[in-house]
Amino acid sequence: MLHTAVYSNADATSVKRGVRMINQRKQVLIQDEITSTAGIQWRMHTNATVTTNGASATLVRDGKTMQVSILSPSGATFSTSEAKRFDTDPTPPAPDQENPGITVLIIALNAGTQNIQVLFNPQWDDGTQFKTPSGVALDDWSLTSHN
């Protein structure tokens, strides 16, 4: 689990991340619990082709498809952008390389305490049935908390 010390120079006062494989390792849940005094962005870089529809996104690459869903917070939606540095980012020691073909999948949220749950569902050839996991606080995760 990732903890706040990594973000000591940011506006976040608390950051926790959990990553869990569920449903016999056929799905992946990423959960972030963040308290921040400024707005935040959950961001994921991918070289897949991305289409968004509210709280869901479809990633396609090399004929393979992955469905991505925002489980929490309610009302959050995906957007996309090119993979570029923000004007407010610190200057790196060496110039950034271009990121051709890279798309950033984004969830923009207001300041405050946010519980972000994003579920990744690869579209398996065997027609795997997907499960929506229970909402469990990271501190309460256990070996059986998402069964």
Coordinates of N, CA and C in Angstrom, one line a residue:
M1 N 0.8 -1.2 0.0 CA 0.0 0.0 0.0 C 0.9 1.2 0.0
L2 N 0.5 2.2 -0.8 CA 1.2 3.5 -0.9 C 0.7 4.4 0.2
H3 N 1.6 5.2 0.8 CA 1.3 6.1 1.9 C 1.7 7.5 1.6
T4 N 1.3 8.4 2.4 CA 1.4 9.9 2.2 C 2.8 10.4 2.0
A5 N 3.8 9.8 2.6 CA 5.2 10.3 2.5 C 5.6 10.6 1.1
V6 N 5.1 9.8 0.1 CA 5.5 10.0 -1.3 C 5.1 11.4 -1.8
Y7 N 4.0 11.9 -1.2 CA 3.4 13.2 -1.7 C 3.7 14.3 -0.7
S8 N 4.8 14.3 0.0 CA 5.0 15.3 1.0 C 5.1 16.7 0.5
N9 N 5.4 16.9 -0.8 CA 5.5 18.3 -1.3 C 4.2 18.7 -2.0
A10 N 3.1 17.9 -2.0 CA 1.9 18.2 -2.6 C 0.9 18.8 -1.7
D11 N -0.3 19.1 -2.2 CA -1.4 19.6 -1.4 C -2.2 18.5 -0.6
A12 N -1.7 17.3 -0.8 CA -2.4 16.1 -0.2 C -1.9 16.0 1.3
T13 N -2.9 15.8 2.2 CA -2.5 15.6 3.6 C -2.5 14.1 3.9
S14 N -3.2 13.3 3.1 CA -3.2 11.9 3.3 C -3.5 11.2 1.9
V15 N -2.6 10.2 1.6 CA -2.8 9.5 0.4 C -2.5 8.0 0.7
K16 N -3.5 7.2 0.3 CA -3.3 5.7 0.4 C -3.8 5.1 -0.9
R17 N -3.1 4.1 -1.3 CA -3.4 3.3 -2.6 C -3.4 1.8 -2.3
G18 N -4.4 1.2 -2.8 CA -4.4 -0.3 -2.8 C -4.7 -0.8 -4.2
V19 N -4.0 -1.9 -4.5 CA -4.2 -2.6 -5.8 C -4.5 -4.0 -5.5
R20 N -5.6 -4.5 -6.1 CA -6.1 -5.9 -5.7 C -6.6 -6.6 -7.0
M21 N -6.1 -7.8 -7.1 CA -6.7 -8.7 -8.2 C -7.9 -9.4 -7.5
I22 N -9.0 -9.4 -8.2 CA -10.2 -10.0 -7.7 C -10.8 -11.0 -8.8
N23 N -11.9 -11.7 -8.4 CA -12.6 -12.6 -9.3 C -11.6 -13.6 -9.9
Q24 N -10.9 -14.3 -9.1 CA -9.9 -15.3 -9.5 C -8.9 -14.7 -10.4
R25 N -8.4 -13.5 -10.1 CA -7.4 -12.7 -10.8 C -7.8 -12.3 -12.2
K26 N -9.1 -12.2 -12.5 CA -9.5 -11.8 -13.8 C -9.9 -10.3 -13.9
Q27 N -9.9 -9.6 -12.8 CA -10.1 -8.2 -12.7 C -9.1 -7.5 -11.8
V28 N -9.0 -6.2 -11.9 CA -8.0 -5.5 -11.1 C -8.8 -4.3 -10.5
L29 N -8.7 -4.1 -9.2 CA -9.3 -2.9 -8.5 C -8.1 -2.0 -8.0
I30 N -8.2 -0.8 -8.4 CA -7.3 0.2 -7.8 C -8.1 1.2 -7.0
Q31 N -7.7 1.3 -5.7 CA -8.4 2.2 -4.8 C -7.5 3.2 -4.2
D32 N -7.9 4.5 -4.3 CA -7.1 5.6 -3.7 C -8.0 6.3 -2.7
E33 N -7.4 6.5 -1.5 CA -8.1 7.3 -0.5 C -7.2 8.6 -0.3
I34 N -7.7 9.7 -0.7 CA -6.9 10.9 -0.7 C -7.6 12.1 0.0
T35 N -6.9 12.8 0.8 CA -7.4 14.0 1.4 C -6.5 15.1 1.0
S36 N -7.1 16.1 0.3 CA -6.3 17.2 -0.3 C -6.9 18.5 -0.1
T37 N -6.1 19.6 0.1 CA -6.6 20.9 0.2 C -6.8 21.6 -1.2
A38 N -6.5 20.9 -2.2 CA -6.7 21.4 -3.6 C -7.3 20.3 -4.4
G39 N -7.9 20.7 -5.6 CA -8.4 19.7 -6.5 C -7.4 18.7 -6.9
I40 N -7.8 17.5 -7.2 CA -6.9 16.4 -7.6 C -7.3 15.8 -8.9
Q41 N -6.3 15.1 -9.5 CA -6.6 14.4 -10.8 C -6.0 13.0 -10.6
W42 N -6.8 12.0 -10.8 CA -6.4 10.6 -10.9 C -6.1 10.4 -12.4
R43 N -4.8 9.9 -12.7 CA -4.4 9.9 -14.0 C -3.8 8.5 -14.3
M44 N -4.0 8.0 -15.5 CA -3.4 6.8 -16.0 C -3.0 7.0 -17.5
H45 N -1.7 6.7 -17.7 CA -1.2 6.8 -19.1 C -1.3 5.5 -19.8
T46 N -1.7 5.5 -21.1 CA -1.8 4.3 -21.8 C -1.5 4.5 -23.3
N47 N -1.0 3.5 -24.0 CA -0.8 3.6 -25.4 C -2.0 2.9 -26.2
A48 N -3.1 2.6 -25.5 CA -4.3 2.0 -26.1 C -5.1 3.1 -26.7
T49 N -6.0 2.8 -27.6 CA -7.0 3.7 -28.1 C -8.1 3.8 -27.0
V50 N -8.4 5.0 -26.6 CA -9.4 5.2 -25.5 C -10.6 5.9 -25.9
T51 N -11.8 5.4 -25.5 CA -13.0 6.1 -25.7 C -13.7 6.1 -24.3
T52 N -14.3 7.3 -24.0 CA -14.9 7.4 -22.7 C -16.4 7.7 -22.8
N53 N -17.2 7.3 -21.8 CA -18.6 7.5 -21.8 C -19.0 7.6 -20.3
G54 N -18.8 8.9 -19.8 CA -19.2 9.1 -18.4 C -18.2 8.4 -17.4
A55 N -18.7 7.5 -16.6 CA -17.9 6.7 -15.6 C -17.3 5.5 -16.2
S56 N -17.3 5.3 -17.5 CA -16.7 4.1 -18.1 C -15.8 4.5 -19.3
A57 N -14.8 3.7 -19.5 CA -13.9 3.9 -20.6 C -13.5 2.6 -21.2
T58 N -13.3 2.6 -22.5 CA -12.9 1.4 -23.2 C -11.5 1.6 -23.8
L59 N -10.6 0.7 -23.5 CA -9.2 0.7 -24.0 C -9.0 -0.4 -25.0
V60 N -8.5 -0.1 -26.2 CA -8.3 -1.1 -27.2 C -6.9 -1.0 -27.7
R61 N -6.2 -2.2 -27.7 CA -4.9 -2.3 -28.2 C -4.6 -3.6 -28.8
D62 N -4.1 -3.7 -30.0 CA -3.7 -5.0 -30.6 C -4.9 -5.9 -30.6
G63 N -6.1 -5.4 -30.9 CA -7.3 -6.3 -30.9 C -7.8 -6.8 -29.6
K64 N -7.2 -6.3 -28.5 CA -7.7 -6.7 -27.1 C -8.4 -5.5 -26.5
T65 N -9.4 -5.8 -25.7 CA -10.2 -4.7 -25.1 C -10.3 -4.8 -23.6
M66 N -10.2 -3.7 -23.0 CA -10.3 -3.6 -21.5 C -11.4 -2.5 -21.2
Q67 N -12.4 -2.9 -20.4 CA -13.3 -1.9 -19.9 C -12.8 -1.4 -18.5
V68 N -12.9 -0.1 -18.3 CA -12.5 0.5 -17.1 C -13.7 1.3 -16.5
S69 N -14.0 1.1 -15.2 CA -15.2 1.7 -14.6 C -14.8 2.4 -13.4
I70 N -15.4 3.6 -13.2 CA -15.3 4.3 -11.9 C -16.4 3.8 -11.0
L71 N -16.0 3.1 -9.9 CA -17.0 2.7 -8.9 C -17.3 3.7 -7.9
S72 N -16.3 4.6 -7.6 CA -16.5 5.6 -6.6 C -15.4 6.7 -6.9
P73 N -15.8 8.0 -6.7 CA -17.0 8.5 -6.2 C -18.1 8.5 -7.2
S74 N -19.3 8.5 -6.7 CA -20.5 8.6 -7.5 C -20.5 9.9 -8.2
G75 N -20.9 9.9 -9.5 CA -20.9 11.1 -10.3 C -19.6 11.5 -11.0
A76 N -18.5 10.8 -10.6 CA -17.2 11.1 -11.3 C -17.2 10.6 -12.7
T77 N -16.5 11.3 -13.6 CA -16.5 10.9 -15.0 C -15.0 10.9 -15.5
F78 N -14.8 10.1 -16.6 CA -13.5 10.1 -17.2 C -13.4 11.2 -18.3
S79 N -12.2 11.7 -18.4 CA -11.9 12.6 -19.6 C -10.5 12.1 -20.1
T80 N -10.0 12.6 -21.2 CA -8.7 12.2 -21.7 C -8.0 13.5 -22.1
S81 N -6.6 13.3 -22.2 CA -5.8 14.4 -22.7 C -4.5 13.7 -23.3
E82 N -3.7 14.6 -24.0 CA -2.4 14.1 -24.4 C -1.5 14.0 -23.2
A83 N -0.5 13.2 -23.4 CA 0.5 13.1 -22.3 C 1.5 14.2 -22.4
K84 N 1.2 15.3 -21.7 CA 2.1 16.5 -21.7 C 2.3 17.0 -20.3
R85 N 3.4 17.7 -20.0 CA 3.6 18.3 -18.7 C 2.7 19.5 -18.5
F86 N 2.3 19.7 -17.3 CA 1.6 20.9 -16.9 C 2.6 22.1 -16.9
D87 N 2.1 23.3 -17.1 CA 2.9 24.5 -17.0 C 3.4 24.6 -15.6
T88 N 2.7 24.1 -14.6 CA 3.0 24.3 -13.2 C 4.0 23.2 -12.7
D89 N 4.3 22.2 -13.5 CA 5.2 21.1 -13.1 C 6.6 21.7 -12.9
P90 N 7.4 21.1 -12.0 CA 8.8 21.5 -11.9 C 9.5 21.2 -13.1
T91 N 10.5 21.9 -13.4 CA 11.4 21.7 -14.6 C 12.2 20.4 -14.3
P92 N 12.2 19.4 -15.2 CA 13.0 18.2 -15.0 C 14.5 18.5 -15.3
P93 N 15.4 17.7 -14.8 CA 16.8 17.9 -15.0 C 17.2 17.8 -16.5
A94 N 16.5 16.9 -17.2 CA 16.7 16.8 -18.7 C 15.3 17.0 -19.3
P95 N 15.4 17.5 -20.6 CA 14.1 17.8 -21.2 C 13.3 16.5 -21.4
D96 N 11.9 16.6 -21.2 CA 11.0 15.5 -21.4 C 11.1 15.0 -22.9
Q97 N 10.9 13.7 -23.0 CA 10.8 13.2 -24.4 C 9.3 13.3 -24.8
E98 N 9.1 13.4 -26.1 CA 7.7 13.4 -26.6 C 7.0 12.0 -26.2
N99 N 5.7 12.0 -26.1 CA 5.0 10.8 -25.8 C 4.0 10.5 -26.9
P100 N 4.4 10.3 -28.1 CA 3.5 10.1 -29.2 C 2.6 8.8 -29.0
G101 N 1.3 8.9 -29.3 CA 0.5 7.8 -29.1 C 0.0 7.5 -27.7
I102 N 0.4 8.3 -26.8 CA 0.0 8.1 -25.4 C -1.1 9.0 -25.0
T103 N -2.2 8.4 -24.4 CA -3.3 9.1 -23.9 C -3.4 9.0 -22.4
V104 N -3.8 10.1 -21.8 CA -4.0 10.1 -20.3 C -5.5 10.0 -20.0
L105 N -5.8 9.0 -19.3 CA -7.2 8.8 -18.8 C -7.3 9.5 -17.4
I106 N -8.3 10.4 -17.2 CA -8.3 11.3 -16.1 C -9.6 11.3 -15.4
I107 N -9.6 11.3 -14.0 CA -10.7 11.6 -13.2 C -10.4 12.9 -12.4
A108 N -11.1 14.0 -12.6 CA -10.8 15.2 -11.9 C -11.8 15.4 -10.8
L109 N -11.3 15.7 -9.6 CA -12.1 15.7 -8.4 C -11.8 17.0 -7.6
N110 N -12.8 17.4 -6.8 CA -12.6 18.6 -6.0 C -11.7 18.3 -4.7
A111 N -11.3 19.4 -4.1 CA -10.5 19.2 -2.8 C -11.4 18.5 -1.8
G112 N -10.8 17.9 -0.8 CA -11.5 17.3 0.2 C -11.0 15.8 0.4
T113 N -11.9 15.0 1.0 CA -11.5 13.6 1.1 C -12.2 12.8 0.0
Q114 N -11.4 12.1 -0.8 CA -12.0 11.3 -1.9 C -11.6 9.8 -1.8
N115 N -12.6 9.0 -2.0 CA -12.3 7.5 -2.1 C -12.6 7.2 -3.6
I116 N -11.5 6.9 -4.3 CA -11.5 6.6 -5.7 C -11.4 5.1 -5.9
Q117 N -12.3 4.5 -6.5 CA -12.3 3.1 -6.9 C -12.4 3.0 -8.4
V118 N -11.4 2.4 -9.0 CA -11.4 2.1 -10.5 C -11.2 0.7 -10.7
L119 N -12.2 0.1 -11.5 CA -12.2 -1.4 -11.8 C -11.8 -1.6 -13.2
F120 N -10.8 -2.5 -13.4 CA -10.3 -2.9 -14.8 C -10.8 -4.3 -15.1
N121 N -11.6 -4.4 -16.2 CA -12.1 -5.6 -16.7 C -11.6 -6.0 -18.1
P122 N -10.6 -6.8 -18.1 CA -10.1 -7.2 -19.5 C -11.3 -8.1 -20.1
Q123 N -11.5 -8.0 -21.4 CA -12.5 -8.7 -22.0 C -11.9 -10.1 -22.5
W124 N -12.1 -11.1 -21.6 CA -11.5 -12.4 -21.8 C -12.3 -13.1 -22.9
D125 N -11.6 -14.0 -23.7 CA -12.2 -14.8 -24.7 C -13.2 -15.8 -24.2
D126 N -13.1 -16.2 -23.0 CA -14.0 -17.2 -22.4 C -15.3 -16.7 -21.9
G127 N -15.6 -15.4 -22.1 CA -16.8 -14.8 -21.6 C -16.9 -14.7 -20.1
T128 N -15.8 -14.5 -19.5 CA -15.7 -14.3 -18.0 C -16.8 -13.4 -17.5
Q129 N -17.5 -13.8 -16.4 CA -18.5 -13.0 -15.8 C -17.8 -12.1 -14.8
F130 N -18.1 -10.8 -14.8 CA -17.4 -9.9 -13.9 C -18.2 -9.6 -12.7
K131 N -17.4 -9.3 -11.6 CA -18.0 -9.0 -10.3 C -17.7 -7.6 -10.0
T132 N -18.7 -6.9 -9.4 CA -18.5 -5.6 -8.8 C -18.1 -5.7 -7.4
P133 N -16.9 -5.4 -6.9 CA -16.5 -5.6 -5.5 C -17.2 -4.7 -4.6
S134 N -17.3 -5.1 -3.3 CA -17.8 -4.3 -2.3 C -16.9 -3.1 -2.0
G135 N -17.5 -2.0 -1.6 CA -16.7 -0.8 -1.2 C -16.1 -1.1 0.2
V136 N -14.8 -1.3 0.3 CA -14.2 -1.6 1.6 C -13.0 -0.6 1.8
A137 N -13.0 0.1 2.9 CA -11.9 1.0 3.2 C -10.6 0.3 3.2
L138 N -9.5 1.0 2.7 CA -8.2 0.3 2.6 C -7.8 -0.3 3.9
D139 N -8.0 0.4 5.0 CA -7.6 -0.1 6.3 C -8.3 -1.4 6.7
D140 N -9.4 -1.7 6.0 CA -10.1 -2.9 6.3 C -9.9 -4.0 5.3
W141 N -9.0 -3.8 4.3 CA -8.8 -4.8 3.3 C -8.2 -6.0 4.0
S142 N -8.6 -7.2 3.6 CA -8.0 -8.5 4.1 C -8.0 -9.5 3.0
L143 N -7.6 -10.7 3.2 CA -7.5 -11.7 2.2 C -8.9 -12.1 1.7
T144 N -9.9 -11.8 2.5 CA -11.3 -12.2 2.1 C -12.3 -11.0 2.0
S145 N -11.8 -9.8 2.1 CA -12.7 -8.7 2.1 C -13.4 -8.4 0.8
H146 N -13.0 -8.9 -0.3 CA -13.6 -8.7 -1.6 C -14.2 -10.0 -2.2
N147 N -14.3 -11.0 -1.4 CA -14.8 -12.3 -2.0 C -16.3 -12.2 -2.2

